[in-house]
Short mmCIF file of C-alpha atoms in Angstrom, two decimals:
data_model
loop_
_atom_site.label_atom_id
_atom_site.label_comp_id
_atom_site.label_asym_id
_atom_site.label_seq_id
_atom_site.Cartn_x
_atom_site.Cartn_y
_atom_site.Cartn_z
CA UNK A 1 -10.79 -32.30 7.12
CA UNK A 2 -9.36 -29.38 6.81
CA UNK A 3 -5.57 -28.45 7.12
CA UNK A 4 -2.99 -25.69 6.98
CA UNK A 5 0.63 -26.74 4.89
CA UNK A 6 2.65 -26.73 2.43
CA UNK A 7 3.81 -28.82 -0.62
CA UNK A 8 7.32 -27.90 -1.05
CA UNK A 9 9.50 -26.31 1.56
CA UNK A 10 10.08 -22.27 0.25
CA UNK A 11 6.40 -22.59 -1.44
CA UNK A 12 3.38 -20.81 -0.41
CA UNK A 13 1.28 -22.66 2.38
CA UNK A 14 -2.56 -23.18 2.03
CA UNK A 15 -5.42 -24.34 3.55
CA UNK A 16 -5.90 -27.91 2.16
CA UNK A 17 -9.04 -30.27 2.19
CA UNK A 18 -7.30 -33.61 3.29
CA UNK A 19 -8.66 -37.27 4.55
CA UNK A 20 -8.85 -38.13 8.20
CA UNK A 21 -5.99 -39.57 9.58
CA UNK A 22 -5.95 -42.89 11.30
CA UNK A 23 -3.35 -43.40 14.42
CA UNK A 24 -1.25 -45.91 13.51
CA UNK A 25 0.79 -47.42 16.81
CA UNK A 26 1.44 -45.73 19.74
CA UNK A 27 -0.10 -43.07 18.18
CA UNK A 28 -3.69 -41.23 19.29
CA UNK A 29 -6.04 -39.24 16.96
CA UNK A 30 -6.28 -35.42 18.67
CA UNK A 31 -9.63 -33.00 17.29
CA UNK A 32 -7.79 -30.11 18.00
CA UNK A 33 -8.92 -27.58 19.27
CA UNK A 34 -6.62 -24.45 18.94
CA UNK A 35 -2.92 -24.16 17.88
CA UNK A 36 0.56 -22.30 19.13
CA UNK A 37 2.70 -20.57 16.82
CA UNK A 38 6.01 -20.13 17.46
CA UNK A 39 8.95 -18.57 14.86
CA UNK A 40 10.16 -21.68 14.30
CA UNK A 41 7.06 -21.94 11.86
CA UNK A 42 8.39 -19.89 9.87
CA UNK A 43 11.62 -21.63 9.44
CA UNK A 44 9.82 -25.32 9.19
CA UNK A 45 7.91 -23.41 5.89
CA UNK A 46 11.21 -22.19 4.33
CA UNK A 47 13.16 -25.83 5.09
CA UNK A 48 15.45 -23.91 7.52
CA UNK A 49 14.18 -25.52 11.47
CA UNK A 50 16.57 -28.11 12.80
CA UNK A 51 14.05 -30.96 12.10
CA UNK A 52 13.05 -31.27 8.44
CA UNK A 53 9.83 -33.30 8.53
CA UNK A 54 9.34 -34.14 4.44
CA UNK A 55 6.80 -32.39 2.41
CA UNK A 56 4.05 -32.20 2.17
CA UNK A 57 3.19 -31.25 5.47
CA UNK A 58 0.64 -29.53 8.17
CA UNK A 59 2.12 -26.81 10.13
CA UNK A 60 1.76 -26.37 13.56
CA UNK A 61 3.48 -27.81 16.17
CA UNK A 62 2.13 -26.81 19.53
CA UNK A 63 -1.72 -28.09 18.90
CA UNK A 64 -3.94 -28.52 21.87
CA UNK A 65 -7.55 -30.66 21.66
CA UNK A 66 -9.67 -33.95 22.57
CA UNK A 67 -8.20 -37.55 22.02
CA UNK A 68 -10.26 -38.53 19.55
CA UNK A 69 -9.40 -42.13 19.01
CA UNK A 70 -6.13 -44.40 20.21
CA UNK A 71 -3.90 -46.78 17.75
CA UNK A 72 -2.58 -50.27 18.49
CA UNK A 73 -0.90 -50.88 21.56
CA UNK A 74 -1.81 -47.16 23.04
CA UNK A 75 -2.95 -47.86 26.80
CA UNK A 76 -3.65 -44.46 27.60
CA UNK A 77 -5.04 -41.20 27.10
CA UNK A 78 -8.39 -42.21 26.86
CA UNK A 79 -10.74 -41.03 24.26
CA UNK A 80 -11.88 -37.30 25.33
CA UNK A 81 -9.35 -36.41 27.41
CA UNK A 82 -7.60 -32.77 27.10
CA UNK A 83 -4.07 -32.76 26.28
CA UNK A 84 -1.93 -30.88 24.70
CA UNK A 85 1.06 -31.93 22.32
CA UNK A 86 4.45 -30.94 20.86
CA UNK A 87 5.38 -32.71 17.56
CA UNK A 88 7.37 -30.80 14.50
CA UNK A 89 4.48 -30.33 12.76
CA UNK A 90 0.34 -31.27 11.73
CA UNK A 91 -0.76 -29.06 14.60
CA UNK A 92 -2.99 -26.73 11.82
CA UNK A 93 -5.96 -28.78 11.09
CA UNK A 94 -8.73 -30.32 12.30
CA UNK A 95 -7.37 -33.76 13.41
CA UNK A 96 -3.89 -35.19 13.49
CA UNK A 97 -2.26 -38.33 15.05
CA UNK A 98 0.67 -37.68 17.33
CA UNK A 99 2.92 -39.90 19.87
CA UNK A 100 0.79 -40.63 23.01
CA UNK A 101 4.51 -40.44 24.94
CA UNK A 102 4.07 -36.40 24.07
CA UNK A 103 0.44 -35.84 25.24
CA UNK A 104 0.32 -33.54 28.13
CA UNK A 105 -3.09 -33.84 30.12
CA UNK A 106 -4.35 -30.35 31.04
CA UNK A 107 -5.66 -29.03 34.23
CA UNK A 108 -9.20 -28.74 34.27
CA UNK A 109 -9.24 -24.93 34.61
CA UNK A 110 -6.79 -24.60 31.35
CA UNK A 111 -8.63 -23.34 28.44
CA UNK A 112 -7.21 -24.70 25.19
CA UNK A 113 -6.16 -21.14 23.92
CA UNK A 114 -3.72 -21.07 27.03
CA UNK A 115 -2.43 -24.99 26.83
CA UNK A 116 -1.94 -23.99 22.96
CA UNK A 117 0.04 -20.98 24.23
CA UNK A 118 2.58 -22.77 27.38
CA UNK A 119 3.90 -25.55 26.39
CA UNK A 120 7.31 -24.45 23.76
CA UNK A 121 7.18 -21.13 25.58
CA UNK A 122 6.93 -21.65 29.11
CA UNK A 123 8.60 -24.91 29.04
CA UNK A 124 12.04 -23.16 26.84
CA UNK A 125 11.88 -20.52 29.40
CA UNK A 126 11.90 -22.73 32.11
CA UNK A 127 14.57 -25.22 30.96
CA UNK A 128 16.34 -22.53 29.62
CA UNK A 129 16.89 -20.62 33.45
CA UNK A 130 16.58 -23.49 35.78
CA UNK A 131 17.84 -26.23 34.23
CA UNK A 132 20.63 -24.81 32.32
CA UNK A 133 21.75 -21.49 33.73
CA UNK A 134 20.85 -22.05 37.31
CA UNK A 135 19.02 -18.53 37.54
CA UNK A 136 19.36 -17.74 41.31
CA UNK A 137 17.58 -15.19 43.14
CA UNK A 138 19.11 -11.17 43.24
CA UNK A 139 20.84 -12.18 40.03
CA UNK A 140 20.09 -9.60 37.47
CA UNK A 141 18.88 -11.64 34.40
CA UNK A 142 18.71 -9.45 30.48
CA UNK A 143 15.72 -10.60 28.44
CA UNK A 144 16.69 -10.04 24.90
CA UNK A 145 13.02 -9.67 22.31
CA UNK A 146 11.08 -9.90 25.86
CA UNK A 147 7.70 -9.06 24.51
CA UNK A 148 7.79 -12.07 21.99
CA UNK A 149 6.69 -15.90 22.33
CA UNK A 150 8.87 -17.12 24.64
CA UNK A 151 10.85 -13.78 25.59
CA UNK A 152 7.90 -12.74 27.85
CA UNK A 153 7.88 -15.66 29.56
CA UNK A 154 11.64 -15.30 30.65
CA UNK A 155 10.11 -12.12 31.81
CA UNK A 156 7.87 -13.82 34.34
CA UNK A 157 9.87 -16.93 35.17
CA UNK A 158 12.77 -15.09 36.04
CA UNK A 159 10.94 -13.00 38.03
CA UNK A 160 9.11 -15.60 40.01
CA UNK A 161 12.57 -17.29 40.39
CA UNK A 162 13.63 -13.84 42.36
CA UNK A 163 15.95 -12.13 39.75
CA UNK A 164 16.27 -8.43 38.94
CA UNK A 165 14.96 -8.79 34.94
CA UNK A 166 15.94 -6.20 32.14
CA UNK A 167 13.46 -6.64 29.99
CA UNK A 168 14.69 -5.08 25.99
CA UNK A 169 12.11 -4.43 23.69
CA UNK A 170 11.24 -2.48 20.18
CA UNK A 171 9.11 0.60 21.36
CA UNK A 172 7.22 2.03 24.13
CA UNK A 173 4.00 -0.74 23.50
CA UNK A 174 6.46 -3.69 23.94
CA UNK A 175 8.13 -2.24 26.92
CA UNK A 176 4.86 -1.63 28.88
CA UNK A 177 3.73 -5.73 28.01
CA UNK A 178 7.14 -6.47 29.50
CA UNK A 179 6.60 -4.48 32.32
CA UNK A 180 2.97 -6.07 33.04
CA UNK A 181 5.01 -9.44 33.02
CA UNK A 182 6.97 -8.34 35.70
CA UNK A 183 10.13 -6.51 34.42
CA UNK A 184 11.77 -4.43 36.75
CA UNK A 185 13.67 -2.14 34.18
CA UNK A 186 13.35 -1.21 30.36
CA UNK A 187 15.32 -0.62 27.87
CA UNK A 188 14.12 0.53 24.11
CA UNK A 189 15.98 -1.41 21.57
CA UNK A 190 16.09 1.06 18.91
CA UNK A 191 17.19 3.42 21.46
CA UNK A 192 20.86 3.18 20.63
CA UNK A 193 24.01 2.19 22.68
CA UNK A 194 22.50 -1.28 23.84
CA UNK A 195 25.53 -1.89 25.64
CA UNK A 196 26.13 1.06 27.59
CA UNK A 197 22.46 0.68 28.72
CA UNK A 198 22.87 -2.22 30.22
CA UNK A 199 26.23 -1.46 31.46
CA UNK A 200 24.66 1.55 33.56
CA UNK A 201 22.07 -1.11 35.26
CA UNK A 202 24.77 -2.90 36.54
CA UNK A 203 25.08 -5.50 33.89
CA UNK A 204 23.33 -8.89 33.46
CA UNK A 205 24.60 -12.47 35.03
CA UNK A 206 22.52 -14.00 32.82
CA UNK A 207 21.15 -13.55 29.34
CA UNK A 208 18.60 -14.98 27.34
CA UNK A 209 18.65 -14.56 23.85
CA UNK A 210 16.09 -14.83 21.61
CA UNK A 211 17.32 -12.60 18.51
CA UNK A 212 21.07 -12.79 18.28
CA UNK A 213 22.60 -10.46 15.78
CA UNK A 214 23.78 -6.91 17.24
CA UNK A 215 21.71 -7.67 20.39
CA UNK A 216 23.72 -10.50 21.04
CA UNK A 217 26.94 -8.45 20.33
CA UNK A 218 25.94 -5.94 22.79
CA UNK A 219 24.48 -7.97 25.15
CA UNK A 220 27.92 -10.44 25.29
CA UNK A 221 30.00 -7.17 26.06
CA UNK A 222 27.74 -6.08 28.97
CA UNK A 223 27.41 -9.61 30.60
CA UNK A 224 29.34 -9.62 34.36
CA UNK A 225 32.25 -12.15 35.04
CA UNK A 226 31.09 -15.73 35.43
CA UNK A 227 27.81 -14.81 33.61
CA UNK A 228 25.84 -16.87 31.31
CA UNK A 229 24.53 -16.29 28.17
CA UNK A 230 21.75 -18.36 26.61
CA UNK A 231 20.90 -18.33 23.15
CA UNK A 232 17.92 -19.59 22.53
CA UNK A 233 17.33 -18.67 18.99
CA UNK A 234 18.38 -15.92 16.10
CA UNK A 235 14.92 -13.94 14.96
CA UNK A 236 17.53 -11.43 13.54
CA UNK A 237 18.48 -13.66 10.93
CA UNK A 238 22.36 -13.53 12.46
CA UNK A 239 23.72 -16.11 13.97
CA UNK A 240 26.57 -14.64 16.42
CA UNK A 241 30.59 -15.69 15.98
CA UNK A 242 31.73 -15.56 19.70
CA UNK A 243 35.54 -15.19 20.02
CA UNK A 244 36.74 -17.97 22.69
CA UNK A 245 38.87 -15.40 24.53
CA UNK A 246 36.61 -13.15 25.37
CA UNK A 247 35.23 -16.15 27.10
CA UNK A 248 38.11 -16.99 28.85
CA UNK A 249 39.18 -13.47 29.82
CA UNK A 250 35.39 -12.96 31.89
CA UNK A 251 35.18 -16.58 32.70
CA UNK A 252 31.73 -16.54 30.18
CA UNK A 253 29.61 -19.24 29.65
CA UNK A 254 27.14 -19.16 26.17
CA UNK A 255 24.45 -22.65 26.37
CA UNK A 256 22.70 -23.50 23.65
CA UNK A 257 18.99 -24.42 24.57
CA UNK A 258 16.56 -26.07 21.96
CA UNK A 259 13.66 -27.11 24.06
CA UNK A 260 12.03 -30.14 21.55
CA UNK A 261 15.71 -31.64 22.02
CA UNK A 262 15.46 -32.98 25.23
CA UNK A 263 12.63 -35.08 23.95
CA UNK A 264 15.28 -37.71 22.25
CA UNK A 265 17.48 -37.88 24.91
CA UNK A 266 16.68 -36.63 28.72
CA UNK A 267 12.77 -36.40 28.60
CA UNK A 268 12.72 -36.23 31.76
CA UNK A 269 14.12 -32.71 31.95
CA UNK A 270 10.94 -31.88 29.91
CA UNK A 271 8.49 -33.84 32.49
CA UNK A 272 9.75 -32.28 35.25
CA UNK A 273 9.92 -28.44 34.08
CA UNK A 274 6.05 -28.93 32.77
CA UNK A 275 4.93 -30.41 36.27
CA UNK A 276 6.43 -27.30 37.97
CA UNK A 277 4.75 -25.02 35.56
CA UNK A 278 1.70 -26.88 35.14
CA UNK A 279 1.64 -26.53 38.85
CA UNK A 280 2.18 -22.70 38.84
CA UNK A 281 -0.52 -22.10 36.72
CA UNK A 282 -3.27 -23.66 38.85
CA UNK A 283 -1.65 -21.45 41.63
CA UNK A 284 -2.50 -18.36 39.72
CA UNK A 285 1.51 -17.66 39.09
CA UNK A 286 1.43 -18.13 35.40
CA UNK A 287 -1.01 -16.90 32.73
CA UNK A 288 -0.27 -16.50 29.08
CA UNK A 289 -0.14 -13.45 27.04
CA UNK A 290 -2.44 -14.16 23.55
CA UNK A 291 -2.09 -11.11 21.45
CA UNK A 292 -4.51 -12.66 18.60
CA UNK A 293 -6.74 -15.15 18.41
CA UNK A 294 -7.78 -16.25 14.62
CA UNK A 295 -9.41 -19.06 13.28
CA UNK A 296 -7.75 -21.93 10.97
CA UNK A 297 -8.84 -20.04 7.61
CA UNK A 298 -6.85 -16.75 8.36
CA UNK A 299 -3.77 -19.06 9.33
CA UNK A 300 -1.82 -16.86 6.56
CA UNK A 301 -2.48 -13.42 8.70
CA UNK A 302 -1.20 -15.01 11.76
CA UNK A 303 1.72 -15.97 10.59
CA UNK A 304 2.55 -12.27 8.94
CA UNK A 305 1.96 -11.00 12.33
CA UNK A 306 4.75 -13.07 13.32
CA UNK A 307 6.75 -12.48 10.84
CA UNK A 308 6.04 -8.62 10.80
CA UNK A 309 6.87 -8.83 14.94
CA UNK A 310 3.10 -6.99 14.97
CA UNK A 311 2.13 -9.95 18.10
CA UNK A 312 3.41 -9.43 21.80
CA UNK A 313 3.96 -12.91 23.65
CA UNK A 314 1.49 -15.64 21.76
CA UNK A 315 -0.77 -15.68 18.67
CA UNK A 316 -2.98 -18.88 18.57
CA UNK A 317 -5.45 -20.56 15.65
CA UNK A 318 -8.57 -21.56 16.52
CA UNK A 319 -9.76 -24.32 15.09
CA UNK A 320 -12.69 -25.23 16.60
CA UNK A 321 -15.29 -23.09 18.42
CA UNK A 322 -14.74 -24.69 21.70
CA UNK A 323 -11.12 -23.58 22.54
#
């Protein structure tokens, strides 16, 4: 079969010809059929994510296909039905084995580019306002890098959840895909004085932050008393030093929210947020923004346009015809 990796973390990834896999227990043989990626690709191919699968490995960890076979003791999903799957990686190739605990049957009506596309984004997104920040409605929620992966879907969560959303975004392209999300104001940026921007919208209770770095800075100086401030990840390449009494002096809160986490210790939290938006998409309320589409052999030129910021909300692989 053939797979996308890499040998040594910091080397060069390639498309490899590799044997099938066999599911060994509790595990379930996927032919997948398309493939999420997500920034934190990047980082697994440099040796820099929080988990640190050993090399070699197959990128990809949002992969979306057919249960192709079951190993020992697996009861269920049944060969050839549709799931999708988060795992830290193997989600670039033709087949990989995976836990059958983190198969997600799809809807019927879910193509496989979009269940390759919701999972890590909408489900972060999700977690990240509901479960942790407690998003209520006529709150005025900041979305930091909202025309990326999971950024545009803080957009439209936090819209559907009733909240007045800042969307901030690099250029006028960006800005309008946040505003087709649902976005109720704009702000550029590159524009300049980030903070005073904000400030002259009335400020944000809530922030999510994707990209950290000066955005975070700004964004922490323009939050209202008793806001929250979630970051959710540092695409800047800055992690932020938050001084404890600022915190205290506007009664601040700043959450941490890695997604995958929750697997080892409160799945549930993850069951729950995917039945509500699982349940939102049949309704019509969700649909995911694909920028590109390629196939498994240009792998390479979809991850430069992530790592260029060229894509708006998803780019997905296709590996098979069928997705």
């Amino acid at each position: 079969m053939k797979a996308f990796g890499i040998e040594t973390f910091g080397g060069s990834p390639e498309l490899r010809d590799l044997p099938l896999p066999e599911p060994g227990p509790g595990e379930v043989r996927l032919r997948i059929a398309a493939c999420g990626l997500n920034f934190a690709d990047l980082l697994m191919i440099e040796g820099k994510y929080q988990e640190r699968p050993e090399p070699p490995l197959t990128l990809g960890m949002e992969p979306a296909g057919w249960v192709d076979a079951v190993g020992p003791g697996v009861t269920g999903p049944a060969p050839g039905t549709r799931v999708a799957v988060h795992a830290p990686c193997g989600g670039l190739a033709e087949y990989g084995c995976f836990p059958a605990a983190r198969c997600v049957p799809l809807p019927d009506a879910m193509p496989f580019d979009d269940a390759a596309a919701f999972q890590v984004a909408y489900g972060t997104s999700h977690v990240a306002l509901d479960h942790k920040a407690r998003l209520q409605p006529g709150e005025t929620l900041l979305v930091l890098g909202a025309a990326g992966g999971v950024g545009l879907t803080a957009v439209e969560i936090g819209k559907r959840m009733g909240a007045r959303v800042i969307a901030c975004a690099r250029g006028a392209d960006k800005l309008a895909t946040a505003e087709a999300a649902g976005a109720d104001h704009l702000i550029d940026s590159e524009a300049g004085d980030l903070r005073g921007a904000i400030k002259a919208l009335g400020g944000a209770d809530v922030v999510y932050d994707p990209v950290g770095g000066e955005q975070f800075d700004a964004a922490f100086r323009a939050t209202n008393p008793d806001g929250r401030i979630l970051a959710i990840g540092f695409a800047s390449g800055t992690v932020p030093q938050i001084k404890a009494n600022h915190l205290l002096v506007k009664n601040l809160s700043v959450m941490g929210l890695y997604w995958g986490g929750y697997l080892k210790f409160r799945p549930e939290v993850l069951t729950s947020s995917l039945a509500t938006l699982f349940g939102w998409y049949q309704e019509g309320g969700l649909r995911p923004h694909i920028s590109y589409r390629l196939p498994l052999a240009r792998t390479e030129e979809a991850l430069t346009l992530l790592r260029a910021r060229k894509s708006t909300g998803k780019v997905v692989v296709r590996v098979s015809g069928e997705a």
